[in-house]
Short mmCIF file of C-alpha atoms and ligand atoms in Angstrom, two decimals:
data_model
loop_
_atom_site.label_atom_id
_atom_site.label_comp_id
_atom_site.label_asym_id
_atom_site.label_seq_id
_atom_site.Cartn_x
_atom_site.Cartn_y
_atom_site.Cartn_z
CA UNK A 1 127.76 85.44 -5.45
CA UNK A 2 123.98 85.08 -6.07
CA UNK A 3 122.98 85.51 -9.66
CA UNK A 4 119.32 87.48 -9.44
CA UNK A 5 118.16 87.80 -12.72
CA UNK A 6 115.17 90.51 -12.77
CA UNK A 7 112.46 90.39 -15.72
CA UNK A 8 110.65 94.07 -15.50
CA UNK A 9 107.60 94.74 -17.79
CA UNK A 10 105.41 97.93 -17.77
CA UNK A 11 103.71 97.36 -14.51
CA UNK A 12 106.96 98.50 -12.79
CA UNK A 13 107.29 101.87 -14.65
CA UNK A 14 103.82 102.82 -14.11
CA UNK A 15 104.68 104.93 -11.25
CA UNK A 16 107.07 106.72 -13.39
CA UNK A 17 104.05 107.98 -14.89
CA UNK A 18 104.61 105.75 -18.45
CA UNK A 19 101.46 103.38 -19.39
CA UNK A 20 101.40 100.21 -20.87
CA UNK A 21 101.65 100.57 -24.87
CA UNK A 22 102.61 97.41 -25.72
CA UNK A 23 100.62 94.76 -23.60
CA UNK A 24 97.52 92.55 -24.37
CA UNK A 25 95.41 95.27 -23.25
CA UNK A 26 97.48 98.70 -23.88
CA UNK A 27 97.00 100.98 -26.30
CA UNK A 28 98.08 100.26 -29.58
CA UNK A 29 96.61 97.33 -28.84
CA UNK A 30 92.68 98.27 -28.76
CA UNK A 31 93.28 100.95 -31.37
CA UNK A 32 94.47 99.46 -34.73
CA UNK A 33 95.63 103.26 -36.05
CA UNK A 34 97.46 103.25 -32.85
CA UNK A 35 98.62 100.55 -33.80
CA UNK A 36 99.84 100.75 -37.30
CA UNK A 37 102.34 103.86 -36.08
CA UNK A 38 104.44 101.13 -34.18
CA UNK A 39 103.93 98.49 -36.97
CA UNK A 40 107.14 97.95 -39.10
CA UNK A 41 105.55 97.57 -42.64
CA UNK A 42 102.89 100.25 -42.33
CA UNK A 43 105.79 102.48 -41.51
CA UNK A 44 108.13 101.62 -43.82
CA UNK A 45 105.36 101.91 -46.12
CA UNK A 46 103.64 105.22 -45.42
CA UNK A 47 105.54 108.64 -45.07
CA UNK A 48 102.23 109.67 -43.37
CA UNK A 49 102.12 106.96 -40.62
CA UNK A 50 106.23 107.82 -40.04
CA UNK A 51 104.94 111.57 -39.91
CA UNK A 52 102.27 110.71 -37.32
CA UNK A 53 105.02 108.75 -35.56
CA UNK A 54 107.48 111.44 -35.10
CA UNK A 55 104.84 113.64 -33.45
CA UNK A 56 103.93 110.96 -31.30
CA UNK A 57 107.45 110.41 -30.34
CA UNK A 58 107.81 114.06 -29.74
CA UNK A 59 104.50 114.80 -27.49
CA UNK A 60 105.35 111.53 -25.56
CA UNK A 61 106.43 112.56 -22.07
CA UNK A 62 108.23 109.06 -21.41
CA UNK A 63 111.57 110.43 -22.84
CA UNK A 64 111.20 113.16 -19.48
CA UNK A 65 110.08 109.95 -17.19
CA UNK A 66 112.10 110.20 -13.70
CA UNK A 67 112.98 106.36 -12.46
CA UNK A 68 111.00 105.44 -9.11
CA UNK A 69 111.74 103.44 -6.19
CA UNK A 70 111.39 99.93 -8.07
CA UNK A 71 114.01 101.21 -10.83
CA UNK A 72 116.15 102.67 -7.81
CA UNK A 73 116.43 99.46 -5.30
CA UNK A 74 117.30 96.95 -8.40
CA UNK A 75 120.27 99.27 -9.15
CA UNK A 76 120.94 99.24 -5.46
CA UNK A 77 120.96 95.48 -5.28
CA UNK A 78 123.42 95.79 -7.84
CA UNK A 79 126.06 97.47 -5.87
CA UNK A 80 125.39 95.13 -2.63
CA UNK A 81 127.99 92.60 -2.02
CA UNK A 82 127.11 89.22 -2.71
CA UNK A 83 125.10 90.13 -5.66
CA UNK A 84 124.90 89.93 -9.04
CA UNK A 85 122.07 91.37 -10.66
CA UNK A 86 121.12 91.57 -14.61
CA UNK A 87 118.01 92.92 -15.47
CA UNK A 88 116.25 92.11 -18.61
CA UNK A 89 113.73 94.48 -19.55
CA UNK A 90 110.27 94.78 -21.96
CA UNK A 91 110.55 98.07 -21.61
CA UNK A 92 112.19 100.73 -23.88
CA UNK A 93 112.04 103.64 -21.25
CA UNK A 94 115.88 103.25 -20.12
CA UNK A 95 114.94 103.78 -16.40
CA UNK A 96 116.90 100.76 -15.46
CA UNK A 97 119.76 102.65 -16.38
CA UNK A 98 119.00 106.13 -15.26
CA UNK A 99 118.72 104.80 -11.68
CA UNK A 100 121.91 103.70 -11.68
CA UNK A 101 122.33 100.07 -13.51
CA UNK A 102 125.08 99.44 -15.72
CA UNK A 103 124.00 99.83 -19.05
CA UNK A 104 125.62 96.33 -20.02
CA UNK A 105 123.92 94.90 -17.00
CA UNK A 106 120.20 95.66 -18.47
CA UNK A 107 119.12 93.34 -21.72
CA UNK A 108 116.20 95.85 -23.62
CA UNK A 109 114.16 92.86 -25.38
CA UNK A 110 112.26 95.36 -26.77
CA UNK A 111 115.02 97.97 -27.60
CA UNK A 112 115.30 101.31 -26.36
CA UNK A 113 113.11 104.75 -27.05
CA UNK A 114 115.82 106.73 -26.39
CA UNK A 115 118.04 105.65 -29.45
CA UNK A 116 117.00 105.90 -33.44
CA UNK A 117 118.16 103.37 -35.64
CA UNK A 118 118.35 103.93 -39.68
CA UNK A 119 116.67 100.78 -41.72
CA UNK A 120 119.24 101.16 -44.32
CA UNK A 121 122.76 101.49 -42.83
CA UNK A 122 121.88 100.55 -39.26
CA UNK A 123 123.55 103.56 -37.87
CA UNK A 124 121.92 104.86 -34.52
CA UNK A 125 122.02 107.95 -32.93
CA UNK A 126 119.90 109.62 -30.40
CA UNK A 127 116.41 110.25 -29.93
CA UNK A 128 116.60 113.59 -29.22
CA UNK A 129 119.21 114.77 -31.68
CA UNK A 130 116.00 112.96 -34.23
CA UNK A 131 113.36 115.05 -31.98
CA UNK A 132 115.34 118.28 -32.71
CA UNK A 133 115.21 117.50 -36.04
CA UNK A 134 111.66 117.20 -36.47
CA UNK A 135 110.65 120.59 -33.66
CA UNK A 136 112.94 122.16 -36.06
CA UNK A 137 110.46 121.14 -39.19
CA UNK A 138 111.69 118.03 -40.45
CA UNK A 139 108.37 116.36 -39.98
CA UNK A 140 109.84 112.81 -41.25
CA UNK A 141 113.94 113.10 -40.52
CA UNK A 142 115.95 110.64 -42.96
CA UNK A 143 119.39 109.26 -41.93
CA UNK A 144 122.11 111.77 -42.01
CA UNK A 145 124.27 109.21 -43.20
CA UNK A 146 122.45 107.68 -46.22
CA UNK A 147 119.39 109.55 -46.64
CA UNK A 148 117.11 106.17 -45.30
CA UNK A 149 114.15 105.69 -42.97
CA UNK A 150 114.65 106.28 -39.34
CA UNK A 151 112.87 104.50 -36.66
CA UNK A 152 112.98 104.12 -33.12
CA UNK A 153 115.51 102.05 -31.93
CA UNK A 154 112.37 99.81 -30.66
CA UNK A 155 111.03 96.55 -31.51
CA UNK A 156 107.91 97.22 -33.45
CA UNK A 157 105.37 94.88 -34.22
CA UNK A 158 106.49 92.73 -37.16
CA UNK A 159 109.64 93.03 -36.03
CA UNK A 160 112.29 90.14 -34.58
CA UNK A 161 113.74 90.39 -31.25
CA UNK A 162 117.49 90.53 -31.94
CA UNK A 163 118.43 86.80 -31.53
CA UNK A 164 121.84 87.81 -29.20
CA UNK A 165 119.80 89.74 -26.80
CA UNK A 166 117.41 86.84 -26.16
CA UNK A 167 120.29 84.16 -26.20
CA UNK A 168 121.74 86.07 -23.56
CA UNK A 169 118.65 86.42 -21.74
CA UNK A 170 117.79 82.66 -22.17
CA UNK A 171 121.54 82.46 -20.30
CA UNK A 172 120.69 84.33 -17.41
CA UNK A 173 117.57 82.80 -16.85
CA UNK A 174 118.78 79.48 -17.05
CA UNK A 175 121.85 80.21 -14.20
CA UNK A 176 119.66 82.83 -12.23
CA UNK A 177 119.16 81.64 -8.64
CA UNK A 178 116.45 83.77 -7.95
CA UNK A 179 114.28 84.96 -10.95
CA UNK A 180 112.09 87.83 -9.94
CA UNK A 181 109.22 88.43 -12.83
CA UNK A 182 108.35 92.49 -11.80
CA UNK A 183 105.35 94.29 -13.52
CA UNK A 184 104.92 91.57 -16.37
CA UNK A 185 101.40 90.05 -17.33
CA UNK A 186 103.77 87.48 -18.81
CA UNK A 187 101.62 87.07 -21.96
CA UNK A 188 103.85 88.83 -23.98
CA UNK A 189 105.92 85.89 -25.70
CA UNK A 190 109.02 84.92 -25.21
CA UNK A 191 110.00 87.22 -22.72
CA UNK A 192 107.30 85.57 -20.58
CA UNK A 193 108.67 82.22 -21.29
CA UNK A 194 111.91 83.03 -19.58
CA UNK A 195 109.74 82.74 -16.16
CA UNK A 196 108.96 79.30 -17.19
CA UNK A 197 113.13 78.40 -18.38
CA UNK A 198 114.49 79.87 -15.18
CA UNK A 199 112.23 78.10 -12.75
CA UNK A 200 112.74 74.78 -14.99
CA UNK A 201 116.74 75.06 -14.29
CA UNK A 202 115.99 75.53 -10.38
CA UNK A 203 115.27 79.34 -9.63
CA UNK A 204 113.47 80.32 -7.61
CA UNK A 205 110.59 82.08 -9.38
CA UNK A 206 108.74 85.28 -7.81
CA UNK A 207 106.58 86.86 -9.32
CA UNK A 208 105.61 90.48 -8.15
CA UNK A 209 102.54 91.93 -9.71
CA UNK A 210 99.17 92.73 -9.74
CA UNK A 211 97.28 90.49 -12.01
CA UNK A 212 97.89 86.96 -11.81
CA UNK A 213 99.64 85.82 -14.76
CA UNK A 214 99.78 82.22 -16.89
CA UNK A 215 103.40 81.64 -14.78
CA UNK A 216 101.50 82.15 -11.05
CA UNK A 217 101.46 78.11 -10.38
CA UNK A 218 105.60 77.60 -10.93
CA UNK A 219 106.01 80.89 -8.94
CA UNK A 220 108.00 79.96 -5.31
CA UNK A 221 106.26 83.41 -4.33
CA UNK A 222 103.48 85.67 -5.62
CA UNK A 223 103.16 89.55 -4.80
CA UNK A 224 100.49 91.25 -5.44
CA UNK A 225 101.35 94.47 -3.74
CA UNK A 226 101.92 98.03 -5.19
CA UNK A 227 105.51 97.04 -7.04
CA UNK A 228 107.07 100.84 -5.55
CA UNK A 229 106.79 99.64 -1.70
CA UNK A 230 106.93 95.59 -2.12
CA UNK A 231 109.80 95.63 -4.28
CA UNK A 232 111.85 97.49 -2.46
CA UNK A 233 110.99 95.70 1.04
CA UNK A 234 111.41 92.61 -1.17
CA UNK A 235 114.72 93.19 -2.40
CA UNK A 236 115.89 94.30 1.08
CA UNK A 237 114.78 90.89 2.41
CA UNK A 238 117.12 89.01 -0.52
CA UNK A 239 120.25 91.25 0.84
ZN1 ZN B 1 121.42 105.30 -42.97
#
């Protein structure tokens, strides 16, 4: 059995017609309103930034984005023989899974877009149960449950990466024989660390994107190729 461990940032959902948000030089990044709509305190703080957020959430089209050929030859690996595959992701799209991976076989660093979570009791439900709620005319929908502030199920800035997820990713980096970094600047800390951990404990590091990135020297092999046809090829080459 060959553990691959697969770290995918937003370079390998661009063809799924999703940009990059959340990266050094994405959106809500250069614009600091943009910004303050995916920023835990401002939100908490602000029924007015939570109002702005809900539209947002609602005219986004990434909740309708299809997976592409990267998304679809990972889950393939999966199901090959000889393989076992975990994917941990910086994405919160869920494409991972809607090509086919097994949801427990995909670690979301950053959480997921398609789940809401409520800040008081924790409860989650779905994103577009919440999205009903607020075509409907509920411009800021409170929990159901408790009557407290929803949110994404996301990580928003200010916010900690649940500690279990990242333990579990620090795991599969460190027993990963081949650790394939896919569509990550690998600026983004520490999911770009896990490059580093993985090739310390003898992986074999490749890196597939199109910007170098601060991981390029330790990298056993460097792609630069459009991710939807050199992952694929790549991944065919491994099985
Ligand atoms: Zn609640």
């Amino acid at each position: 059995m060959t553990l691959v461990a697969i770290l995918s940032g937003a370079g390998i959902s661009t063809d799924s017609g999703i940009s990059d948000y959340r990266g050094p030089n994405g959106l809500w990044r250069r614009d600091p309103e943009a910004e303050k709509l995916v920023t835990y305190d401002y939100y908490m703080a602000d029924p007015e930034i939570r109002r702005r957020s809900w539209r947002m959430r609602r005219d986004s089209a990434a909740l309708r984005a299809e997976p592409n050929a990267a998304h679809r030859a990972i889950a393939e690996l999966e199901r090959t023989p000889g393989f076992a595959v975990r994917v941990i992701t910086q994405n919160v799209d869920g494409l991972h899974q809607l090509a086919g991976m097994p949801p427990r076989k995909v670690l979301e660093l950053h959480g997921t877009a398609r789940a809401v979570v409520c800040t008081g009791c924790r409860t989650r439900s779905s994103m577009e149960e919440a999205l009903a709620r607020v075509e409907a005319g509920e411009a800021d929908p409170a929990c159901e449950a408790c009557g407290g502030i929803l949110k994404s199920a996301t990580v928003m800035f200010g916010e900690r990466l649940d500690p279990v997820v990242l333990g579990e990713a620090m795991g599969i980096a460190k027993a990963a024989e081949v650790f394939l970094a896919v569509g990550s600047t690998l600026q983004v800390q520490p999911a770009a660390s896990l490059a580093g951990i993985a090739a310390e404990h003898g992986a074999r590091l490749v890196i597939v994107n199109a910007e170098p990135t601060p991981y390029d020297e330790l990298a056993d092999e460097i792609v630069r190729e459009p991710i939807g046809t050199a992952l694929p090829a790549l991944l065919k080459r491994l099985a």
